[in-house]
GROMACS .gro file of C-alpha atoms in nm:
model
  491
    1MET     CA    1   1.877   2.502  -2.929
    2PHE     CA    2   2.131   2.585  -3.197
    3ILE     CA    3   2.392   2.408  -3.355
    4SER     CA    4   2.754   2.451  -3.127
    5TYR     CA    5   3.046   2.357  -3.153
    6LYS     CA    6   3.197   2.218  -2.811
    7VAL     CA    7   3.562   2.164  -2.677
    8ALA     CA    8   3.613   1.955  -2.353
    9LYS     CA    9   3.906   2.037  -2.131
   10ALA     CA   10   4.236   1.806  -2.129
   11SER     CA   11   4.053   1.586  -1.817
   12GLU     CA   12   3.710   1.615  -1.947
   13TYR     CA   13   3.498   1.403  -2.209
   14LEU     CA   14   3.193   1.538  -2.387
   15VAL     CA   15   2.939   1.279  -2.372
   16ILE     CA   16   2.668   1.322  -2.686
   17THR     CA   17   2.288   1.152  -2.686
   18GLY     CA   18   1.988   1.222  -2.937
   19SER     CA   19   1.917   1.202  -3.273
   20GLY     CA   20   2.193   1.010  -3.543
   21ILE     CA   21   2.353   0.833  -3.220
   22ASP     CA   22   2.201   0.482  -3.111
   23ASP     CA   23   2.366   0.514  -2.765
   24ILE     CA   24   2.640   0.749  -2.708
   25LYS     CA   25   2.887   0.943  -2.814
   26LEU     CA   26   3.229   1.047  -2.649
   27ALA     CA   27   3.463   1.309  -2.771
   28LYS     CA   28   3.687   1.571  -2.666
   29LYS     CA   29   3.593   1.820  -2.923
   30ALA     CA   30   3.247   1.806  -3.178
   31TRP     CA   31   2.942   1.942  -3.333
   32VAL     CA   32   2.599   1.960  -3.111
   33LEU     CA   33   2.360   1.934  -3.348
   34LEU     CA   34   2.007   2.008  -3.334
   35GLY     CA   35   1.804   1.711  -3.121
   36GLN     CA   36   2.089   1.654  -2.964
   37SER     CA   37   2.154   1.715  -2.554
   38SER     CA   38   2.541   1.737  -2.454
   39THR     CA   39   2.700   1.680  -2.085
   40ILE     CA   40   3.065   1.736  -2.002
   41ILE     CA   41   3.243   1.477  -1.744
   42ASP     CA   42   3.558   1.540  -1.597
   43VAL     CA   43   3.783   1.187  -1.531
   44SER     CA   44   4.054   1.382  -1.338
   45PRO     CA   45   4.083   1.123  -0.979
   46VAL     CA   46   3.925   1.215  -0.671
   47ASN     CA   47   4.077   1.136  -0.306
   48TYR     CA   48   3.829   0.952  -0.078
   49THR     CA   49   3.864   0.915   0.314
   50PHE     CA   50   3.708   0.618   0.506
   51GLU     CA   51   3.758   0.486   0.848
   52VAL     CA   52   3.618   0.133   0.774
   53GLN     CA   53   3.524  -0.088   1.089
   54ALA     CA   54   3.599  -0.448   1.073
   55MET     CA   55   3.624  -0.750   1.278
   56SER     CA   56   3.892  -1.040   1.230
   57SER     CA   57   3.794  -1.401   1.283
   58GLU     CA   58   3.846  -1.407   1.650
   59LYS     CA   59   3.608  -1.113   1.635
   60LEU     CA   60   3.753  -0.848   1.748
   61ALA     CA   61   3.648  -0.531   1.603
   62PHE     CA   62   3.911  -0.283   1.466
   63LEU     CA   63   3.869   0.026   1.255
   64LEU     CA   64   4.102   0.077   0.963
   65PRO     CA   65   4.151   0.436   0.815
   66ALA     CA   66   4.254   0.433   0.437
   67VAL     CA   67   4.212   0.661   0.170
   68PHE     CA   68   4.167   0.508  -0.180
   69THR     CA   69   4.273   0.768  -0.527
   70ILE     CA   70   4.015   0.655  -0.737
   71GLY     CA   71   3.906   0.799  -1.093
   72PRO     CA   72   3.729   0.674  -1.459
   73ARG     CA   73   3.931   0.450  -1.623
   74HIS     CA   74   3.960   0.691  -1.919
   75GLU     CA   75   4.212   0.491  -2.148
   76ASP     CA   76   3.999   0.233  -2.149
   77GLN     CA   77   3.724   0.273  -2.417
   78GLN     CA   78   3.440   0.070  -2.274
   79SER     CA   79   3.501   0.182  -1.912
   80LEU     CA   80   3.457   0.527  -1.980
   81LEU     CA   81   3.105   0.443  -2.168
   82ARG     CA   82   3.019   0.237  -1.871
   83TYR     CA   83   3.103   0.556  -1.637
   84ALA     CA   84   2.933   0.763  -1.853
   85LYS     CA   85   2.570   0.559  -1.842
   86LEU     CA   86   2.632   0.512  -1.494
   87LEU     CA   87   2.765   0.785  -1.335
   88SER     CA   88   2.784   1.060  -1.513
   89CYS     CA   89   2.480   1.211  -1.416
   90HIS     CA   90   2.615   1.296  -1.031
   91ASN     CA   91   2.868   1.481  -0.884
   92ARG     CA   92   3.200   1.286  -0.833
   93GLN     CA   93   3.219   1.472  -0.499
   94SER     CA   94   2.821   1.367  -0.389
   95ASN     CA   95   2.740   1.167  -0.138
   96HIS     CA   96   2.592   0.917  -0.440
   97VAL     CA   97   2.948   0.834  -0.571
   98LYS     CA   98   3.114   0.879  -0.235
   99ASP     CA   99   2.872   0.633  -0.058
  100LEU     CA  100   2.885   0.356  -0.368
  101VAL     CA  101   3.224   0.360  -0.301
  102GLN     CA  102   3.260   0.356   0.068
  103GLY     CA  103   3.013   0.063   0.019
  104ILE     CA  104   3.189  -0.178  -0.157
  105ILE     CA  105   3.532  -0.101  -0.012
  106GLU     CA  106   3.387  -0.172   0.380
  107GLY     CA  107   3.222  -0.474   0.212
  108GLU     CA  108   3.501  -0.626   0.062
  109THR     CA  109   3.764  -0.506   0.330
  110ARG     CA  110   3.514  -0.640   0.606
  111VAL     CA  111   3.468  -0.991   0.434
  112LEU     CA  112   3.924  -0.997   0.447
  113ALA     CA  113   3.920  -0.925   0.754
  114ALA     CA  114   3.651  -1.151   0.852
  115SER     CA  115   3.865  -1.513   0.678
  116MET     CA  116   4.228  -1.333   0.903
  117THR     CA  117   4.318  -1.330   1.233
  118MET     CA  118   4.383  -1.026   1.392
  119GLU     CA  119   4.772  -1.130   1.442
  120ASP     CA  120   4.751  -1.212   1.070
  121VAL     CA  121   4.588  -0.854   0.948
  122PHE     CA  122   4.864  -0.606   1.202
  123LYS     CA  123   5.202  -0.875   1.053
  124GLY     CA  124   5.038  -0.872   0.681
  125THR     CA  125   4.939  -0.546   0.660
  126LYS     CA  126   5.077  -0.528   0.340
  127ASP     CA  127   4.890  -0.835   0.208
  128PHE     CA  128   4.601  -0.684   0.333
  129LYS     CA  129   4.617  -0.416   0.131
  130LYS     CA  130   4.721  -0.612  -0.119
  131GLU     CA  131   4.394  -0.790  -0.115
  132VAL     CA  132   4.190  -0.509  -0.064
  133PHE     CA  133   4.306  -0.361  -0.363
  134GLU     CA  134   4.267  -0.631  -0.581
  135LYS     CA  135   3.919  -0.735  -0.505
  136VAL     CA  136   3.753  -0.399  -0.474
  137GLN     CA  137   3.908  -0.299  -0.824
  138LEU     CA  138   3.724  -0.622  -0.936
  139GLU     CA  139   3.364  -0.458  -0.811
  140LEU     CA  140   3.435  -0.120  -0.913
  141ASN     CA  141   3.575  -0.253  -1.288
  142GLN     CA  142   3.136  -0.259  -1.304
  143PHE     CA  143   3.149   0.118  -1.282
  144GLY     CA  144   3.445   0.140  -1.575
  145LEU     CA  145   3.628   0.314  -1.226
  146LEU     CA  146   4.040   0.286  -1.174
  147ILE     CA  147   4.195   0.311  -0.834
  148TYR     CA  148   4.483   0.480  -0.918
  149ASN     CA  149   4.609   0.439  -0.523
  150ALA     CA  150   4.531   0.327  -0.192
  151ASN     CA  151   4.694   0.403   0.155
  152ILE     CA  152   4.620   0.209   0.423
  153LYS     CA  153   4.686   0.356   0.744
  154HIS     CA  154   4.724   0.201   1.091
  155LEU     CA  155   4.527  -0.021   1.255
  156VAL     CA  156   4.322   0.157   1.514
  157ASP     CA  157   4.088   0.003   1.821
  158VAL     CA  158   3.798   0.028   1.833
  159ARG     CA  159   3.662   0.157   2.218
  160GLY     CA  160   3.630  -0.080   2.464
  161HIS     CA  161   3.854  -0.358   2.244
  162GLU     CA  162   4.231  -0.225   2.271
  163TYR     CA  163   4.397  -0.499   2.173
  164PHE     CA  164   4.639  -0.310   2.021
  165SER     CA  165   4.692  -0.108   2.297
  166TYR     CA  166   4.763  -0.457   2.456
  167LEU     CA  167   4.979  -0.577   2.177
  168GLY     CA  168   5.202  -0.252   2.200
  169GLN     CA  169   5.239  -0.255   2.585
  170LYS     CA  170   5.372  -0.643   2.469
  171VAL     CA  171   5.597  -0.551   2.224
  172GLN     CA  172   5.753  -0.231   2.389
  173MET     CA  173   5.802  -0.523   2.722
  174GLU     CA  174   5.975  -0.716   2.523
  175ALA     CA  175   6.211  -0.473   2.364
  176ALA     CA  176   6.302  -0.349   2.704
  177ASN     CA  177   6.337  -0.705   2.841
  178GLN     CA  178   6.540  -0.722   2.511
  179ALA     CA  179   6.739  -0.497   2.564
  180LYS     CA  180   6.869  -0.569   2.929
  181ILE     CA  181   6.933  -0.930   2.768
  182ASP     CA  182   7.151  -0.776   2.502
  183VAL     CA  183   7.317  -0.526   2.781
  184ALA     CA  184   7.438  -0.773   3.007
  185GLU     CA  185   7.555  -1.013   2.688
  186ALA     CA  186   7.735  -0.693   2.581
  187LYS     CA  187   7.909  -0.676   2.915
  188MET     CA  188   7.972  -1.057   2.930
  189LYS     CA  189   8.135  -1.040   2.605
  190GLY     CA  190   8.366  -0.780   2.740
  191GLU     CA  191   8.502  -0.976   3.054
  192VAL     CA  192   8.511  -1.260   2.880
  193GLY     CA  193   8.693  -1.115   2.614
  194ALA     CA  194   8.950  -0.930   2.845
  195LYS     CA  195   9.053  -1.256   2.971
  196LEU     CA  196   9.075  -1.418   2.622
  197ARG     CA  197   9.302  -1.188   2.506
  198GLU     CA  198   9.557  -1.245   2.794
  199GLY     CA  199   9.552  -1.557   2.753
  200GLN     CA  200   9.626  -1.543   2.412
  201THR     CA  201   9.885  -1.323   2.451
  202ALA     CA  202  10.092  -1.607   2.692
  203GLN     CA  203   9.983  -1.840   2.478
  204ASN     CA  204  10.125  -1.675   2.180
  205ALA     CA  205  10.452  -1.603   2.304
  206ALA     CA  206  10.511  -1.978   2.472
  207LYS     CA  207  10.421  -2.068   2.111
  208ILE     CA  208  10.696  -1.861   1.930
  209ASP     CA  209  10.973  -1.974   2.218
  210ALA     CA  210  10.887  -2.364   2.171
  211GLU     CA  211  10.840  -2.315   1.732
  212THR     CA  212  11.212  -2.123   1.762
  213LYS     CA  213  11.360  -2.418   1.959
  214ILE     CA  214  11.217  -2.662   1.681
  215ILE     CA  215  11.330  -2.466   1.439
  216SER     CA  216  11.711  -2.482   1.535
  217THR     CA  217  11.729  -2.816   1.627
  218GLN     CA  218  11.575  -2.868   1.293
  219ARG     CA  219  11.840  -2.640   1.150
  220GLN     CA  220  12.100  -2.870   1.312
  221GLY     CA  221  11.901  -3.208   1.184
  222GLU     CA  222  11.945  -3.069   0.836
  223GLY     CA  223  12.310  -3.037   0.843
  224LYS     CA  224  12.386  -3.373   0.977
  225LYS     CA  225  12.161  -3.507   0.717
  226GLU     CA  226  12.285  -3.337   0.473
  227GLU     CA  227  12.660  -3.479   0.530
  228LEU     CA  228  12.522  -3.848   0.590
  229LYS     CA  229  12.324  -3.788   0.259
  230VAL     CA  230  12.651  -3.772   0.097
  231LYS     CA  231  12.800  -4.021   0.253
  232ALA     CA  232  12.507  -4.252   0.125
  233GLU     CA  233  12.520  -4.101  -0.236
  234VAL     CA  234  12.916  -4.215  -0.255
  235LYS     CA  235  12.866  -4.553  -0.100
  236VAL     CA  236  12.520  -4.613  -0.313
  237PHE     CA  237  12.786  -4.486  -0.622
  238GLU     CA  238  13.055  -4.697  -0.585
  239ASN     CA  239  12.848  -5.032  -0.526
  240HIS     CA  240  12.675  -4.907  -0.834
  241ARG     CA  241  13.035  -4.922  -1.001
  242GLU     CA  242  13.086  -5.257  -0.871
  243ALA     CA  243  12.734  -5.425  -0.958
  244ASP     CA  244  12.747  -5.313  -1.319
  245VAL     CA  245  13.166  -5.487  -1.327
  246ALA     CA  246  12.977  -5.768  -1.154
  247GLU     CA  247  12.722  -5.749  -1.418
  248ALA     CA  248  12.922  -5.734  -1.713
  249ASN     CA  249  13.140  -6.020  -1.590
  250ALA     CA  250  12.853  -6.228  -1.524
  251GLU     CA  251  12.653  -6.160  -1.882
  252LEU     CA  252  13.011  -6.221  -2.068
  253ALA     CA  253  13.045  -6.535  -1.851
  254THR     CA  254  12.680  -6.624  -1.951
  255LYS     CA  255  12.724  -6.551  -2.325
  256LYS     CA  256  13.013  -6.810  -2.298
  257VAL     CA  257  12.806  -7.059  -2.184
  258GLY     CA  258  12.545  -7.028  -2.427
  259TRP     CA  259  12.751  -7.009  -2.745
  260ALA     CA  260  12.882  -7.361  -2.629
  261GLN     CA  261  12.570  -7.496  -2.530
  262LEU     CA  262  12.442  -7.369  -2.884
  263ALA     CA  263  12.738  -7.534  -3.079
  264GLN     CA  264  12.698  -7.860  -2.912
  265LEU     CA  265  12.278  -7.784  -2.938
  266ALA     CA  266  12.424  -7.776  -3.318
  267GLU     CA  267  12.600  -8.069  -3.337
  268VAL     CA  268  12.302  -8.294  -3.178
  269GLU     CA  269  12.053  -8.148  -3.438
  270SER     CA  270  12.281  -8.230  -3.732
  271VAL     CA  271  12.318  -8.536  -3.636
  272LYS     CA  272  11.928  -8.586  -3.561
  273ALA     CA  273  11.846  -8.457  -3.915
  274VAL     CA  274  12.061  -8.701  -4.035
  275ALA     CA  275  11.893  -8.998  -3.890
  276ILE     CA  276  11.518  -8.833  -3.932
  277LYS     CA  277  11.593  -8.780  -4.301
  278GLU     CA  278  11.722  -9.121  -4.364
  279ALA     CA  279  11.359  -9.217  -4.146
  280GLU     CA  280  11.204  -9.007  -4.411
  281LEU     CA  281  11.351  -9.191  -4.673
  282GLN     CA  282  11.310  -9.513  -4.558
  283ARG     CA  283  10.899  -9.447  -4.535
  284GLU     CA  284  10.909  -9.292  -4.849
  285VAL     CA  285  11.014  -9.632  -5.004
  286GLU     CA  286  10.818  -9.835  -4.840
  287MET     CA  287  10.519  -9.635  -4.932
  288LYS     CA  288  10.601  -9.660  -5.248
  289ASN     CA  289  10.681 -10.056  -5.254
  290ALA     CA  290  10.307 -10.045  -5.047
  291LEU     CA  291  10.142  -9.865  -5.312
  292THR     CA  292  10.292 -10.070  -5.558
  293ARG     CA  293  10.149 -10.374  -5.423
  294THR     CA  294   9.802 -10.188  -5.333
  295GLU     CA  295   9.718 -10.120  -5.712
  296LYS     CA  296   9.893 -10.488  -5.861
  297LEU     CA  297   9.590 -10.631  -5.585
  298LYS     CA  298   9.355 -10.389  -5.733
  299ALA     CA  299   9.411 -10.465  -6.093
  300GLU     CA  300   9.375 -10.860  -6.008
  301PHE     CA  301   9.061 -10.861  -5.754
  302LEU     CA  302   8.889 -10.504  -5.801
  303SER     CA  303   8.897 -10.439  -6.176
  304LYS     CA  304   8.637 -10.644  -6.212
  305ALA     CA  305   8.428 -10.515  -5.940
  306SER     CA  306   8.508 -10.148  -6.109
  307VAL     CA  307   8.391 -10.269  -6.446
  308GLU     CA  308   8.066 -10.378  -6.300
  309TYR     CA  309   8.063 -10.067  -6.084
  310GLU     CA  310   8.102  -9.813  -6.380
  311ILE     CA  311   7.835 -10.023  -6.565
  312LYS     CA  312   7.605  -9.999  -6.326
  313VAL     CA  313   7.618  -9.647  -6.285
  314GLN     CA  314   7.623  -9.551  -6.667
  315GLU     CA  315   7.289  -9.804  -6.671
  316ALA     CA  316   7.141  -9.545  -6.381
  317ASN     CA  317   7.284  -9.282  -6.514
  318TRP     CA  318   7.068  -9.373  -6.865
  319GLU     CA  319   6.783  -9.442  -6.665
  320LEU     CA  320   6.774  -9.125  -6.456
  321TYR     CA  321   6.838  -8.898  -6.775
  322LYS     CA  322   6.544  -9.104  -6.979
  323LYS     CA  323   6.301  -9.094  -6.697
  324GLN     CA  324   6.421  -8.681  -6.654
  325LYS     CA  325   6.361  -8.635  -7.013
  326GLU     CA  326   5.981  -8.796  -7.017
  327ALA     CA  327   5.949  -8.554  -6.719
  328GLU     CA  328   6.069  -8.262  -6.888
  329ALA     CA  329   5.917  -8.365  -7.226
  330VAL     CA  330   5.546  -8.433  -7.000
  331LEU     CA  331   5.628  -8.101  -6.829
  332TYR     CA  332   5.702  -7.876  -7.202
  333GLU     CA  333   5.354  -8.041  -7.304
  334SER     CA  334   5.190  -7.919  -7.037
  335GLN     CA  335   5.344  -7.580  -7.072
  336LYS     CA  336   5.253  -7.582  -7.405
  337ALA     CA  337   4.892  -7.688  -7.319
  338ALA     CA  338   4.886  -7.452  -7.037
  339GLU     CA  339   4.987  -7.153  -7.250
  340ALA     CA  340   4.774  -7.306  -7.590
  341GLN     CA  341   4.444  -7.271  -7.351
  342LYS     CA  342   4.562  -6.902  -7.255
  343LEU     CA  343   4.640  -6.810  -7.561
  344ALA     CA  344   4.262  -6.967  -7.648
  345ALA     CA  345   4.121  -6.807  -7.363
  346GLU     CA  346   4.270  -6.454  -7.464
  347ALA     CA  347   4.197  -6.523  -7.800
  348THR     CA  348   3.840  -6.595  -7.736
  349LEU     CA  349   3.830  -6.233  -7.484
  350PHE     CA  350   3.965  -6.037  -7.698
  351ALA     CA  351   3.648  -6.179  -7.967
  352ARG     CA  352   3.396  -6.119  -7.713
  353LYS     CA  353   3.572  -5.765  -7.617
  354GLN     CA  354   3.558  -5.675  -7.986
  355ALA     CA  355   3.165  -5.810  -8.056
  356ALA     CA  356   3.057  -5.615  -7.707
  357ASP     CA  357   3.249  -5.337  -7.895
  358GLY     CA  358   3.105  -5.363  -8.210
  359GLU     CA  359   2.779  -5.417  -8.049
  360LEU     CA  360   2.785  -5.144  -7.814
  361TYR     CA  361   2.893  -4.919  -8.136
  362ALA     CA  362   2.615  -5.055  -8.359
  363LYS     CA  363   2.353  -4.973  -8.076
  364THR     CA  364   2.516  -4.653  -7.986
  365LYS     CA  365   2.548  -4.533  -8.419
  366GLU     CA  366   2.137  -4.690  -8.406
  367SER     CA  367   2.106  -4.483  -8.105
  368GLU     CA  368   2.228  -4.155  -8.268
  369GLY     CA  369   2.048  -4.266  -8.569
  370LEU     CA  370   1.723  -4.273  -8.411
  371VAL     CA  371   1.739  -3.963  -8.223
  372THR     CA  372   1.859  -3.791  -8.562
  373ALA     CA  373   1.525  -3.945  -8.779
  374ALA     CA  374   1.355  -3.834  -8.410
  375GLU     CA  375   1.491  -3.475  -8.459
  376ALA     CA  376   1.436  -3.503  -8.808
  377GLN     CA  377   1.071  -3.590  -8.843
  378GLY     CA  378   1.024  -3.349  -8.460
  379ILE     CA  379   1.133  -3.064  -8.724
  380TYR     CA  380   0.933  -3.222  -9.045
  381ILE     CA  381   0.648  -3.258  -8.814
  382ARG     CA  382   0.673  -2.851  -8.726
  383THR     CA  383   0.748  -2.758  -9.058
  384LEU     CA  384   0.419  -2.905  -9.153
  385PHE     CA  385   0.234  -2.760  -8.832
  386GLN     CA  386   0.393  -2.390  -8.961
  387ALA     CA  387   0.234  -2.473  -9.328
  388PHE     CA  388  -0.138  -2.602  -9.228
  389ASN     CA  389  -0.130  -2.269  -8.990
  390GLY     CA  390  -0.185  -2.478  -8.683
  391ASN     CA  391  -0.494  -2.665  -8.758
  392TYR     CA  392  -0.423  -3.011  -8.642
  393ALA     CA  393  -0.703  -3.196  -8.773
  394ALA     CA  394  -0.598  -3.082  -9.144
  395LEU     CA  395  -0.202  -3.247  -9.085
  396ARG     CA  396  -0.359  -3.552  -8.971
  397ASP     CA  397  -0.541  -3.615  -9.253
  398TYR     CA  398  -0.230  -3.478  -9.498
  399LEU     CA  399   0.006  -3.750  -9.291
  400MET     CA  400  -0.265  -4.002  -9.301
  401ILE     CA  401  -0.287  -3.981  -9.691
  402ASN     CA  402   0.046  -3.905  -9.742
  403GLY     CA  403   0.137  -4.232  -9.539
  404GLY     CA  404  -0.104  -4.467  -9.692
  405MET     CA  405  -0.310  -4.590  -9.466
  406PHE     CA  406  -0.625  -4.519  -9.614
  407GLN     CA  407  -0.517  -4.769  -9.869
  408GLU     CA  408  -0.420  -4.987  -9.618
  409ILE     CA  409  -0.648  -4.958  -9.414
  410ALA     CA  410  -0.895  -5.077  -9.759
  411LYS     CA  411  -0.682  -5.343  -9.825
  412ILE     CA  412  -0.680  -5.478  -9.434
  413ASN     CA  413  -1.106  -5.474  -9.453
  414ALA     CA  414  -1.096  -5.658  -9.819
  415SER     CA  415  -0.862  -5.919  -9.705
  416ALA     CA  416  -1.048  -5.971  -9.430
  417VAL     CA  417  -1.402  -6.052  -9.600
  418GLN     CA  418  -1.237  -6.194  -9.908
  419GLY     CA  419  -1.406  -6.533 -10.009
  420LEU     CA  420  -1.716  -6.496  -9.787
  421GLN     CA  421  -2.060  -6.392  -9.949
  422PRO     CA  422  -2.190  -6.169  -9.671
  423LYS     CA  423  -2.566  -6.022  -9.694
  424ILE     CA  424  -2.510  -5.614  -9.721
  425SER     CA  425  -2.792  -5.382  -9.659
  426ILE     CA  426  -2.764  -5.005  -9.734
  427TRP     CA  427  -2.988  -4.827  -9.580
  428THR     CA  428  -3.048  -4.457  -9.455
  429THR     CA  429  -3.296  -4.246  -9.253
  430GLY     CA  430  -3.381  -4.008  -9.537
  431ASN     CA  431  -3.616  -4.046  -9.798
  432GLY     CA  432  -3.455  -4.167 -10.120
  433HIS     CA  433  -3.301  -4.501 -10.244
  434SER     CA  434  -3.050  -4.704 -10.217
  435GLY     CA  435  -2.717  -4.753 -10.421
  436ASP     CA  436  -2.813  -5.074 -10.565
  437GLY     CA  437  -3.204  -4.977 -10.708
  438SER     CA  438  -3.417  -5.098 -10.375
  439THR     CA  439  -3.687  -4.899 -10.191
  440ILE     CA  440  -3.696  -4.831  -9.825
  441ASN     CA  441  -3.978  -4.735  -9.639
  442ALA     CA  442  -3.966  -4.398  -9.435
  443VAL     CA  443  -4.209  -4.227  -9.213
  444ASP     CA  444  -4.303  -3.936  -9.377
  445GLY     CA  445  -4.439  -3.612  -9.175
  446SER     CA  446  -4.353  -3.261  -9.131
  447VAL     CA  447  -4.185  -3.285  -8.795
  448SER     CA  448  -3.927  -3.037  -8.688
  449GLY     CA  449  -3.737  -2.922  -8.387
  450ALA     CA  450  -3.671  -3.174  -8.123
  451MET     CA  451  -3.983  -3.442  -8.278
  452LYS     CA  452  -3.721  -3.445  -8.548
  453GLU     CA  453  -3.474  -3.630  -8.350
  454VAL     CA  454  -3.716  -3.925  -8.248
  455ALA     CA  455  -3.855  -3.945  -8.572
  456GLY     CA  456  -3.484  -4.059  -8.709
  457VAL     CA  457  -3.480  -4.287  -8.410
  458TYR     CA  458  -3.781  -4.429  -8.563
  459LYS     CA  459  -3.671  -4.433  -8.861
  460MET     CA  460  -3.366  -4.644  -8.840
  461LEU     CA  461  -3.588  -4.922  -8.647
  462PRO     CA  462  -3.727  -5.132  -8.931
  463PRO     CA  463  -3.427  -5.122  -9.121
  464LEU     CA  464  -3.232  -5.263  -8.791
  465PHE     CA  465  -3.438  -5.534  -8.747
  466GLN     CA  466  -3.451  -5.663  -9.095
  467THR     CA  467  -3.052  -5.608  -9.150
  468VAL     CA  468  -3.064  -5.852  -8.803
  469GLU     CA  469  -3.267  -6.074  -8.946
  470GLU     CA  470  -3.090  -6.109  -9.306
  471GLN     CA  471  -2.745  -6.148  -9.140
  472THR     CA  472  -2.808  -6.397  -8.805
  473GLY     CA  473  -3.178  -6.492  -8.922
  474MET     CA  474  -3.290  -6.422  -8.570
  475VAL     CA  475  -3.669  -6.233  -8.561
  476PRO     CA  476  -3.741  -5.972  -8.257
  477PRO     CA  477  -3.994  -6.105  -8.018
  478SER     CA  478  -4.372  -6.023  -8.139
  479TRP     CA  479  -4.412  -5.763  -7.853
  480LEU     CA  480  -4.127  -5.561  -8.014
  481ALA     CA  481  -4.181  -5.465  -8.305
  482THR     CA  482  -4.410  -5.671  -8.594
  483ARG     CA  483  -4.282  -5.591  -8.979
  484SER     CA  484  -4.433  -5.614  -9.271
  485VAL     CA  485  -4.200  -5.545  -9.573
  486THR     CA  486  -4.245  -5.593  -9.960
  487SER     CA  487  -3.967  -5.516 -10.136
  488SER     CA  488  -3.948  -5.554 -10.514
  489ASN     CA  489  -3.557  -5.604 -10.519
  490GLN     CA  490  -3.356  -5.756 -10.191
  491SER     CA  491  -2.978  -5.877 -10.220
   0.00000   0.00000   0.00000
């Protein structure tokens, strides 16, 4: 199979599978490579005509002729992929696709019809169609199909179940009866209307005559009313004029009386004012006399009491002042003592804080010095170790010699035996003489190899027993060893 370039029509899509494609690929045009295969699917809608037999909730069967226009949902990529996977291998006019769609529509229609009465189905055809459309669409979504249009025709009776025929006859009879009723009502309305019109004509004529007479009488009464009204207004005007003159005369008389009363009142008030003034002056004179007598009595009888009172008040004020000053002095001393204690506490706290800061600083510096010394010692040790070419034993010996460790060990050993007179025995496991001139017996032989070591042990025993005896005075048991040593020089 060669590489080819394929282009789909306007209502078609290419479905490509094979190498390099994980699942499937949809395209309008594409290269089909080696190892790939392509299929063309048509997405234009198709009409499916069904005659669904259903049954209402009253167990009444009926036929539902319907035409559904169904096609792939091409505007949704996922739905188109689903259709390509599930139904692209079948022709849309094939029985497989038709049976699938018909099974879904019949199942949902039967379920919906079983929950409704025949009257509800017949009267609510529009709602019934909407319910069927929505429920069928939910099922078709899983196949990537879309209902473009659904047309449900008139419901048809199943043979043996002529419900719609009887229902039609009932409707026809009801319509005929209603027509007869409407005709009778129209005839009655015509006759009643004619009589009503005649009566209304006579009533309107009588009404017009009565209204004419009323208007004529009203016009005559209005003329007389206007004449009487003018006369009354003239009389009222004359009465108003007379009332105004009488009111002016009365007002003048009232004012004259008022003025006379005011004159008399002024005269009486002036007399009363003179008498009141005289009484006030007399009262002031008497009050002055009373005050004079009171002052005199005060001077005579209360002067001494006032003086004593003043003295007592001054003494009490002095005692109070004295106690206040003493209390203030105690309070001042307490405040000063508290301030002194506070200052002393602050000074102690400051001193402790300074000491703690100094100690912390000293410890910090000491730690820094130890760290620095340790770092320097480490550098020193590394330098010496490198100088000895990594020989640890040589480095250790150098440090011990340089640090005077051997001299210190000698001093410690000398101080340990100072003032003592120990018996010192020097012996060896080889042939020869000791440093102090004493002769040590040894086993002579020409043993070599492993036996030489055993011989060395036996050589060591005699001088060991001798040393133990000299140092502690203890003689080894007879069963262990018996010694016979002659020496010319022992110390």
